[in-house]
Structures are given as C-alpha cells and as structure tokens.
Coordinates of C-alpha atoms and ligand atoms in Angstrom, one line a residue:
M22 CA 73.2 -27.1 -138.4
A23 CA 70.5 -29.5 -139.8
P24 CA 71.1 -30.4 -143.4
E25 CA 68.7 -28.9 -145.9
I26 CA 66.3 -31.5 -147.3
P27 CA 64.8 -30.9 -150.7
K28 CA 61.1 -31.6 -151.3
E29 CA 61.8 -33.5 -154.5
Q30 CA 64.6 -35.8 -155.6
W31 CA 65.7 -38.0 -158.6
A32 CA 64.7 -41.6 -158.5
Q33 CA 64.4 -44.7 -160.8
V34 CA 60.8 -45.8 -160.6
I35 CA 58.8 -48.7 -162.1
D36 CA 55.0 -48.7 -162.2
K37 CA 54.5 -52.3 -163.2
T38 CA 56.5 -55.5 -163.2
G39 CA 58.7 -55.7 -166.3
G40 CA 57.4 -52.3 -167.3
E41 CA 59.5 -49.2 -168.2
I42 CA 61.9 -47.8 -165.7
T43 CA 61.5 -44.1 -165.5
Y44 CA 64.1 -41.7 -164.2
K45 CA 62.1 -38.9 -162.7
K46 CA 61.6 -36.6 -159.8
I47 CA 59.5 -37.8 -156.9
P48 CA 58.8 -36.4 -153.4
V49 CA 61.3 -37.0 -150.6
G50 CA 59.7 -39.2 -147.8
K51 CA 59.5 -38.3 -144.1
P52 CA 60.9 -40.9 -141.7
G53 CA 58.6 -42.4 -139.1
P54 CA 59.3 -42.4 -135.4
D55 CA 61.8 -45.3 -135.6
E56 CA 63.3 -44.5 -139.0
V57 CA 66.0 -42.4 -140.5
L58 CA 66.2 -40.5 -143.8
V59 CA 69.4 -41.3 -145.6
N60 CA 70.9 -39.1 -148.4
I61 CA 72.1 -42.0 -150.6
K62 CA 75.4 -41.1 -152.3
Y63 CA 76.0 -44.4 -154.0
S64 CA 74.0 -47.6 -154.6
G65 CA 75.3 -50.9 -155.9
V66 CA 73.1 -52.7 -158.4
C67 CA 72.5 -56.3 -157.4
H68 CA 71.0 -59.0 -159.6
T69 CA 68.2 -59.2 -157.1
D70 CA 67.1 -55.7 -158.3
L71 CA 66.8 -57.2 -161.8
H72 CA 64.8 -60.2 -160.5
A73 CA 62.5 -57.8 -158.7
W74 CA 61.9 -55.7 -161.8
Q75 CA 61.3 -58.8 -164.0
G76 CA 59.0 -60.4 -161.4
D77 CA 61.1 -63.6 -161.3
W78 CA 60.2 -64.7 -157.8
P79 CA 57.0 -66.0 -156.1
L80 CA 56.8 -62.9 -153.9
A81 CA 55.1 -59.7 -155.0
T82 CA 56.8 -56.3 -154.9
K83 CA 55.2 -53.0 -153.9
M84 CA 54.1 -50.8 -156.8
P85 CA 55.2 -48.3 -157.9
L86 CA 58.6 -49.3 -156.8
V87 CA 62.0 -47.7 -156.4
G88 CA 64.5 -50.6 -156.4
G89 CA 68.0 -50.9 -154.9
H90 CA 69.4 -52.2 -151.6
E91 CA 73.1 -51.5 -151.5
G92 CA 72.8 -47.8 -150.6
A93 CA 75.6 -45.9 -148.8
G94 CA 74.9 -42.4 -147.6
V95 CA 74.5 -39.9 -144.8
V96 CA 71.7 -39.6 -142.3
V97 CA 69.9 -36.3 -142.8
A98 CA 66.8 -36.7 -140.5
R99 CA 65.6 -39.1 -137.9
G100 CA 62.3 -39.9 -136.1
E101 CA 61.7 -38.9 -132.5
L102 CA 62.4 -42.4 -131.1
V103 CA 65.8 -42.7 -132.7
K104 CA 68.5 -42.2 -130.2
D105 CA 71.6 -44.1 -131.4
V106 CA 72.0 -42.8 -135.0
E107 CA 73.1 -39.2 -135.3
I108 CA 72.4 -36.7 -138.2
G109 CA 75.6 -36.8 -140.3
D110 CA 76.4 -40.5 -139.5
H111 CA 77.3 -42.6 -142.5
V112 CA 75.0 -45.6 -142.9
G113 CA 74.1 -48.3 -145.3
V114 CA 70.5 -49.2 -146.4
K115 CA 70.6 -53.0 -146.8
W116 CA 68.1 -55.5 -148.3
L117 CA 66.7 -56.0 -144.8
N118 CA 65.2 -52.6 -144.3
G119 CA 63.4 -53.5 -141.1
S120 CA 62.1 -56.4 -139.0
C121 CA 59.8 -56.7 -136.0
L122 CA 62.6 -57.2 -133.5
A123 CA 60.1 -59.3 -131.4
C124 CA 59.4 -62.6 -133.1
D125 CA 61.3 -65.8 -132.4
F126 CA 63.6 -65.2 -135.4
C127 CA 64.4 -61.6 -134.5
Q128 CA 65.1 -62.7 -130.9
E129 CA 67.5 -65.3 -132.1
S130 CA 69.2 -62.8 -134.4
D131 CA 67.9 -64.5 -137.5
E132 CA 66.1 -61.3 -138.5
P133 CA 66.2 -62.0 -142.2
L134 CA 63.7 -64.8 -141.4
C135 CA 61.3 -62.4 -139.6
P136 CA 57.7 -62.9 -141.0
K137 CA 57.3 -59.2 -141.0
A138 CA 60.6 -58.3 -142.6
Q139 CA 60.6 -55.3 -144.9
L140 CA 62.8 -55.5 -147.9
S141 CA 64.5 -52.5 -149.5
G142 CA 63.7 -52.1 -153.2
Y143 CA 61.1 -54.8 -152.9
T144 CA 58.4 -54.3 -150.3
V145 CA 59.5 -50.8 -149.4
D146 CA 61.2 -48.2 -151.7
G147 CA 65.0 -48.7 -152.0
T148 CA 68.2 -47.0 -152.8
F149 CA 67.8 -46.0 -156.4
Q150 CA 66.8 -42.5 -155.2
Q151 CA 68.6 -39.7 -153.5
Y152 CA 66.8 -39.9 -150.2
C153 CA 65.8 -43.3 -148.8
I154 CA 64.1 -44.3 -145.5
G155 CA 65.4 -47.1 -143.3
K156 CA 64.6 -48.5 -139.9
A157 CA 67.2 -47.0 -137.5
A158 CA 67.7 -50.4 -135.9
H159 CA 68.7 -52.0 -139.2
V160 CA 70.8 -49.4 -141.1
A161 CA 74.4 -50.5 -141.2
R162 CA 76.9 -48.3 -139.4
I163 CA 79.7 -47.2 -141.7
P164 CA 82.9 -45.6 -140.2
K165 CA 83.3 -42.1 -141.6
D166 CA 86.7 -42.7 -143.1
L167 CA 85.5 -45.4 -145.6
P168 CA 84.7 -44.5 -149.2
L169 CA 80.9 -44.7 -149.8
D170 CA 81.2 -45.9 -153.4
A171 CA 83.5 -48.9 -152.7
I172 CA 81.5 -50.0 -149.6
A173 CA 78.1 -49.9 -151.3
P174 CA 78.5 -53.5 -152.8
V175 CA 79.4 -54.8 -149.4
L176 CA 75.9 -53.9 -148.1
C177 CA 74.3 -56.8 -149.9
A178 CA 76.8 -58.8 -151.9
G179 CA 79.5 -58.6 -149.2
I180 CA 77.3 -59.4 -146.2
T181 CA 75.6 -62.2 -148.1
V182 CA 78.7 -64.0 -149.2
Y183 CA 80.4 -63.5 -145.9
K184 CA 77.4 -65.1 -144.2
G185 CA 77.4 -67.9 -146.8
L186 CA 81.0 -68.7 -146.2
K187 CA 80.4 -68.9 -142.4
E188 CA 77.4 -71.1 -143.1
S189 CA 79.6 -73.4 -145.2
G190 CA 81.7 -74.3 -142.2
A191 CA 84.8 -74.3 -144.3
K192 CA 87.9 -73.9 -142.3
P193 CA 91.2 -72.1 -143.1
G194 CA 93.2 -74.1 -145.6
Q195 CA 90.2 -75.9 -147.0
W196 CA 88.9 -75.4 -150.6
V197 CA 85.8 -73.6 -151.6
A198 CA 84.3 -73.4 -155.1
I199 CA 82.6 -70.1 -155.9
V200 CA 80.1 -70.6 -158.7
G201 CA 79.4 -67.3 -160.5
A202 CA 82.8 -66.0 -159.3
G203 CA 83.1 -63.2 -161.8
G204 CA 79.8 -61.5 -160.9
G205 CA 79.0 -59.1 -158.1
L206 CA 78.5 -61.6 -155.3
G207 CA 81.2 -63.9 -156.7
S208 CA 84.0 -61.3 -156.8
L209 CA 83.3 -60.3 -153.2
A210 CA 83.1 -63.9 -152.2
Q211 CA 86.6 -64.5 -153.4
Q212 CA 87.9 -61.6 -151.3
Y213 CA 86.1 -62.7 -148.2
A214 CA 87.1 -66.3 -148.7
K215 CA 90.8 -65.3 -149.2
A216 CA 90.7 -63.1 -146.0
M217 CA 89.2 -66.1 -144.1
G218 CA 92.1 -68.3 -145.2
L219 CA 90.3 -70.5 -147.7
R220 CA 91.6 -71.7 -151.0
I221 CA 89.4 -70.9 -154.0
I222 CA 88.3 -72.4 -157.2
G223 CA 86.5 -69.8 -159.3
I224 CA 83.8 -71.0 -161.7
D225 CA 82.4 -68.6 -164.4
T226 CA 83.0 -67.9 -168.0
G227 CA 85.1 -65.7 -170.3
D228 CA 88.7 -64.5 -170.3
E229 CA 87.9 -61.2 -168.6
K230 CA 86.4 -62.9 -165.6
K231 CA 89.0 -65.6 -165.6
E232 CA 91.8 -63.1 -165.4
L233 CA 90.1 -61.1 -162.7
C234 CA 89.5 -64.2 -160.6
L235 CA 93.1 -65.6 -160.9
N236 CA 95.1 -62.3 -160.9
S237 CA 93.2 -60.0 -158.6
L238 CA 90.5 -61.7 -156.5
G239 CA 92.2 -64.7 -155.0
S240 CA 91.2 -67.8 -157.0
E241 CA 94.0 -70.3 -157.4
K242 CA 92.1 -72.3 -160.0
F243 CA 89.5 -71.4 -162.5
V244 CA 87.0 -73.5 -164.4
D245 CA 85.2 -72.0 -167.4
F246 CA 81.8 -73.6 -167.3
A247 CA 81.1 -72.8 -170.9
K248 CA 84.4 -74.3 -172.2
S249 CA 84.6 -77.3 -169.9
S250 CA 83.3 -80.6 -171.4
N251 CA 82.9 -82.0 -167.8
V252 CA 82.5 -79.3 -165.1
V253 CA 82.2 -82.0 -162.3
K254 CA 85.5 -83.7 -163.2
D255 CA 87.3 -80.4 -163.8
V256 CA 86.2 -78.9 -160.4
Q257 CA 87.3 -82.1 -158.6
A258 CA 90.6 -82.2 -160.5
A259 CA 91.2 -78.6 -159.3
T260 CA 91.8 -79.8 -155.7
P261 CA 95.2 -81.4 -155.1
D262 CA 93.8 -84.8 -154.1
G263 CA 91.1 -84.8 -156.8
L264 CA 88.3 -85.3 -154.2
G265 CA 86.7 -81.9 -154.7
P266 CA 86.1 -78.8 -152.7
H267 CA 85.1 -78.8 -149.0
A268 CA 82.4 -76.2 -149.7
V269 CA 80.5 -74.8 -152.7
L270 CA 79.1 -71.3 -152.7
L271 CA 76.4 -71.1 -155.5
V272 CA 76.0 -67.4 -156.5
A273 CA 75.2 -68.0 -160.2
V274 CA 71.9 -67.0 -161.8
S275 CA 71.2 -70.2 -163.7
E276 CA 69.8 -73.6 -162.6
K277 CA 72.4 -76.0 -164.0
P278 CA 75.2 -75.4 -161.5
F279 CA 72.7 -76.0 -158.7
Q280 CA 72.3 -79.5 -160.1
Q281 CA 76.0 -80.2 -160.4
A282 CA 77.4 -79.0 -157.1
A283 CA 76.3 -82.0 -155.1
E284 CA 78.2 -84.2 -157.5
Y285 CA 81.6 -82.5 -157.2
V286 CA 81.6 -81.4 -153.5
R287 CA 83.9 -83.4 -151.3
P288 CA 82.6 -86.1 -149.0
R289 CA 81.4 -84.4 -145.7
G290 CA 81.3 -81.2 -147.8
T291 CA 78.6 -78.5 -147.8
V292 CA 76.8 -76.9 -150.7
V293 CA 75.5 -73.4 -149.9
C294 CA 72.8 -72.0 -152.2
I295 CA 72.6 -68.3 -152.5
G296 CA 71.8 -67.4 -156.1
L297 CA 68.1 -67.2 -156.9
P298 CA 67.5 -68.2 -160.6
A299 CA 63.8 -67.9 -161.5
G300 CA 61.7 -71.0 -161.2
A301 CA 64.7 -73.2 -160.6
Y302 CA 65.0 -76.4 -158.6
L303 CA 67.9 -78.1 -156.8
K304 CA 68.9 -81.6 -157.7
A305 CA 71.2 -84.1 -156.1
P306 CA 71.8 -87.8 -156.5
I307 CA 70.4 -89.5 -153.3
F308 CA 73.0 -92.3 -153.4
E309 CA 76.0 -90.1 -153.5
S310 CA 74.5 -87.5 -151.1
V311 CA 74.0 -90.2 -148.5
V312 CA 77.3 -92.1 -148.8
K313 CA 79.3 -88.9 -149.1
M314 CA 77.4 -87.4 -146.1
I315 CA 77.0 -84.0 -147.8
S316 CA 75.0 -81.1 -146.6
I317 CA 73.0 -78.8 -148.9
K318 CA 71.6 -75.6 -147.4
G319 CA 70.3 -72.1 -148.3
S320 CA 71.8 -68.9 -147.0
Y321 CA 69.9 -65.6 -147.0
V322 CA 71.7 -62.2 -146.6
G323 CA 72.9 -61.8 -143.0
N324 CA 71.9 -60.4 -139.6
R325 CA 73.1 -57.0 -138.1
K326 CA 76.1 -58.6 -136.6
D327 CA 77.1 -60.3 -139.9
S328 CA 76.7 -56.9 -141.5
A329 CA 79.0 -55.2 -139.0
E330 CA 81.6 -57.9 -139.4
A331 CA 81.5 -57.8 -143.2
I332 CA 82.0 -54.0 -143.0
D333 CA 84.9 -54.5 -140.6
F334 CA 86.7 -56.8 -143.0
F335 CA 86.4 -53.9 -145.5
A336 CA 87.5 -51.4 -143.0
R337 CA 90.7 -53.4 -142.4
G338 CA 91.6 -53.2 -146.1
L339 CA 90.9 -56.9 -146.8
I340 CA 88.2 -56.5 -149.4
N341 CA 89.1 -55.0 -152.8
A342 CA 86.5 -56.0 -155.4
P343 CA 86.2 -54.2 -158.8
F344 CA 83.3 -51.8 -159.4
Q345 CA 82.5 -49.2 -162.0
T346 CA 80.6 -46.1 -161.2
V347 CA 78.0 -44.5 -163.4
G348 CA 75.1 -42.1 -162.8
L349 CA 71.8 -43.2 -161.3
S350 CA 70.3 -42.2 -164.6
E351 CA 72.1 -45.2 -166.3
L352 CA 70.3 -48.0 -164.5
N353 CA 68.8 -49.4 -167.7
M354 CA 72.3 -49.8 -169.3
V355 CA 73.4 -51.7 -166.2
Y356 CA 70.4 -54.1 -166.3
D357 CA 71.0 -54.7 -170.0
K358 CA 74.6 -55.8 -169.3
M359 CA 73.6 -57.8 -166.2
R360 CA 71.0 -59.8 -168.2
K361 CA 73.7 -60.8 -170.6
G362 CA 76.1 -61.8 -167.8
A363 CA 78.5 -59.1 -169.1
I364 CA 79.4 -57.5 -165.9
A365 CA 82.7 -58.4 -164.2
G366 CA 82.3 -57.3 -160.6
R367 CA 79.7 -54.6 -159.7
Y368 CA 78.2 -51.4 -161.0
V369 CA 77.7 -48.6 -158.5
L370 CA 75.3 -45.8 -159.2
D371 CA 76.2 -42.2 -158.3
T372 CA 72.9 -40.6 -157.2
S373 CA 74.2 -37.1 -158.1
K374 CA 74.2 -37.9 -161.8
Ligands
LIG12 P1 75.7 -61.2 -161.3 O1 74.8 -61.1 -162.5 O2 76.6 -60.1 -160.9 O3 76.6 -62.5 -161.3 C1 76.1 -63.8 -161.7 C2 77.3 -64.5 -162.3 O4 77.0 -65.9 -162.5 C3 77.8 -64.0 -163.6 O5 79.2 -63.7 -163.6 C4 77.5 -65.2 -164.6 O6 78.5 -65.2 -165.6 C5 77.6 -66.4 -163.6 N1 77.1 -67.6 -164.1 C6 75.9 -67.8 -164.9 N2 75.8 -69.1 -165.2 C7 76.8 -69.8 -164.6 C8 77.2 -71.1 -164.4 N3 76.4 -72.1 -165.0 N4 78.3 -71.4 -163.7 C9 79.0 -70.5 -163.1 N5 78.7 -69.2 -163.2 C10 77.6 -68.8 -163.9 O7 74.7 -61.5 -160.1 P2 74.8 -61.1 -158.5 O8 74.4 -59.7 -158.2 O9 76.2 -61.6 -158.1 O10 73.7 -62.1 -157.8 C11 73.8 -63.5 -158.0 C12 72.5 -64.1 -157.4 O11 72.5 -64.0 -156.0 C13 71.2 -63.5 -157.9 O12 70.3 -64.5 -158.2 C14 70.7 -62.7 -156.7 O13 69.3 -62.5 -156.7 C15 71.2 -63.6 -155.6 N6 71.3 -63.0 -154.3 C16 71.0 -63.8 -153.2 C17 71.1 -63.3 -151.9 C18 70.8 -64.1 -150.8 O14 70.6 -63.6 -149.7 N7 70.6 -65.4 -150.9 C19 71.6 -62.0 -151.7 C20 72.0 -61.3 -152.9 C21 71.8 -61.8 -154.1
LIG13 ZN1 71.3 -57.9 -153.2
LIG14 ZN1 60.7 -60.5 -136.4

C-alpha cells in the first residue's frame, strides 16, 4: 500500500540570509519525473548549513530556504522515470542533490564539479523538513538494517572525510593530522582514518574533545591548538621521527590552521583542504613547499561511488562517531553551540519533534 503523504509538514525556513529561522508548516513538494520524495526521519547539522544561513560564501542560496543535507529517510513517492528506487527504500539526501549526468565532470564521475550541480539546503530545499525531494540518481542507498539516526552524519561528514583521506594518498601505517578533530567532520575522519589503517594526530581544543579523540575515536596523539605555544613544532614532535605527518586533513572552520599545515607536513606530504572558513586564504612558504615537495589540494564532498563506499564502512561496523539527537524544532540551539565551537561530534535532528 502506498504511504499516505500529508499536504503540509514541519520545516525550518529562512527568508533572508542571516535572518530569523522559523519553525513552521509548509506544503509538501511533488517529485518531478526523475525525482523521489523522501520522508526524512533524521538530519545531521553540518557547519555548511550555518555558513549557508550566515551567507559566508561567494555563492548565493535560494530564498526562502530550507537548509540541511545529511538527511536519512524513507522513499514515499517517485516520478514516472524512476525505476531503480522503490517506495519504502531507505535513502540519504546528500549535499549533492542532483547533477546533469552528461557534462565532462559527470561522465568522469566527478559529479560534485558539475556546473549544473544542485545543492541540498543551498540551491534547492534540503533536509530540515519532513519531506524532501532528491534526484533519484543521486540519493544514497542505505541498507534497511542500518539505524537512520547514526547514519545521517555519514551522508555529508562521512563521505567528505572518506574522500579527503583517499585524496591525501596516505597509506596504511602512515600518519595523518586531522585539524578540527573534535567537530562533526573531524570525529568521523578519525574513525575512517583508523579503519583505513592510518595513525592519527587529532588537533582541536578543550578537554572534552581531547578525551573523545584519544579514548574513543582513534587519535594516538592530541595537540590542543589553544594551549600549544608552537603548534607546528608540537605536531611534528607527535610523529615518532619528528618529521611530521604524511597527510593533513583540514576540517577546521578558521583560517589560521590553513596557514600552518604546509609548515608541519612531512616532506612529500599532502595537505588536503576541506573546511571552508569565510573569506579565508591559504598560505604556504614557497621555499619549504618546493624543497619539501609538498602537495596542497582541495577536496569537495564525494561522488556516488565514494558515498556508497562510505556507507559500506558504516554498515561493516567500522564507524562509531558520537552524535546527540534533538528535535527538528531545536535547530537554533544547535547553531548557537556550533558557532561557539562547543559541539563535540554531531547533532542529529529528529524530524518528528
Ligand atoms: P564543526 O563546527 O562541527 O567542527 C569544526 C571544528 O574545528 C571544531 O571542533 C572546532 O573546535 C575546530 N577548530 C576551530 N579552530 C581550530 C584550529 N585553529 N585548529 C584546530 N581545530 C579548530 O564543523 P563541521 O561540520 O565539522 O564542518 C567543518 C568545515 O568543513 C566547515 O567549514 C564546513 O562547511 C566544511 N565542509 C566542507 C565540505 C567539503 O566538501 N569540502 C563538506 C562538509 C563540510
Ligand atoms: Zn555538510
Ligand atoms: Zn554534469
């Protein structure tokens, strides 16, 4: 029997950049021919959602906007062209809501680079609502035995850090520094890195995050950036030979660490930039960059294959990152904490509350 779809639903809506966020009832959308309608059960809150609301980036959002892009739920309707997603399937609505599937980038499976990419919670309405539309080709397939609350953060944070670790080229047994380790992306990055056989230096601040990184998430060393008088020296000293980590994954939301990483990365090492602090610039000393032969690159979410692989790591029980669940109505509280850097791990919103 086809599930009953209400005409109205609860959503968190903004009408202007930086303006009030209103928890209210809005109409439920209808999926187009190549789309599915997903009854979102849980949605993670990514720092990207806060950037979108604040207007931090040189890319306009749609308005009014429903944010969110870590949505896990159940397919309740599909367009007439959709053949490979069934009503009742569990799926994830990711940052990449859709892409053209025809351009050079899409053909090369670099669909995040598609010039026509549609972004959930940014250029199309996202997952901070009970019913969200996604392109069928791009919704992530979630096995039915997996918990939809715990998997929600994998749909952006997990996929992104898994891709970033692959892009780093770090091999099992090598060291990776995760900068912003106690946050949403950082906590998942440690779990993926550990599962991939890497050794981890967590960099963040505060005892709560330190303990989490060292005791639960997989870091062997921790550098508190606020307490350290010389982060560069301390990160290098954290590797047994003092030459620094083979890779650096930058998931912090501040400019300074982006200007330090090239100094402590090991010769031949790779710095992977993932965090997107507003108006920030990268900086690296040319002399050391050349004579150390370092690589600096950006990494942006992941393609459909990366997404399926990241979910598979979770399905095999390798990914256990902390999350706290609150109602969809509490988004403002989550943003307040996020702005202060006061969230260890991720918040997940339950759309039924
Ligand atoms: P978060 O707020 O959960 O975590 C950020 C962490 O960085 C916090 O724990 C904070 O204490 C830490 N931090 C701040 N300054 C630091 C410093 N100097 N050194 C070390 N750590 C520091 O944020 P999140 O949801 O994990 O997102 C992180 C960033 O990644 C955001 O900018 C987000 O937009 C971006 N992002 C990028 C992609 C991509 O595809 N490239 C995907 C998702 C998110
Ligand atoms: Zn995100
Ligand atoms: Zn394309």
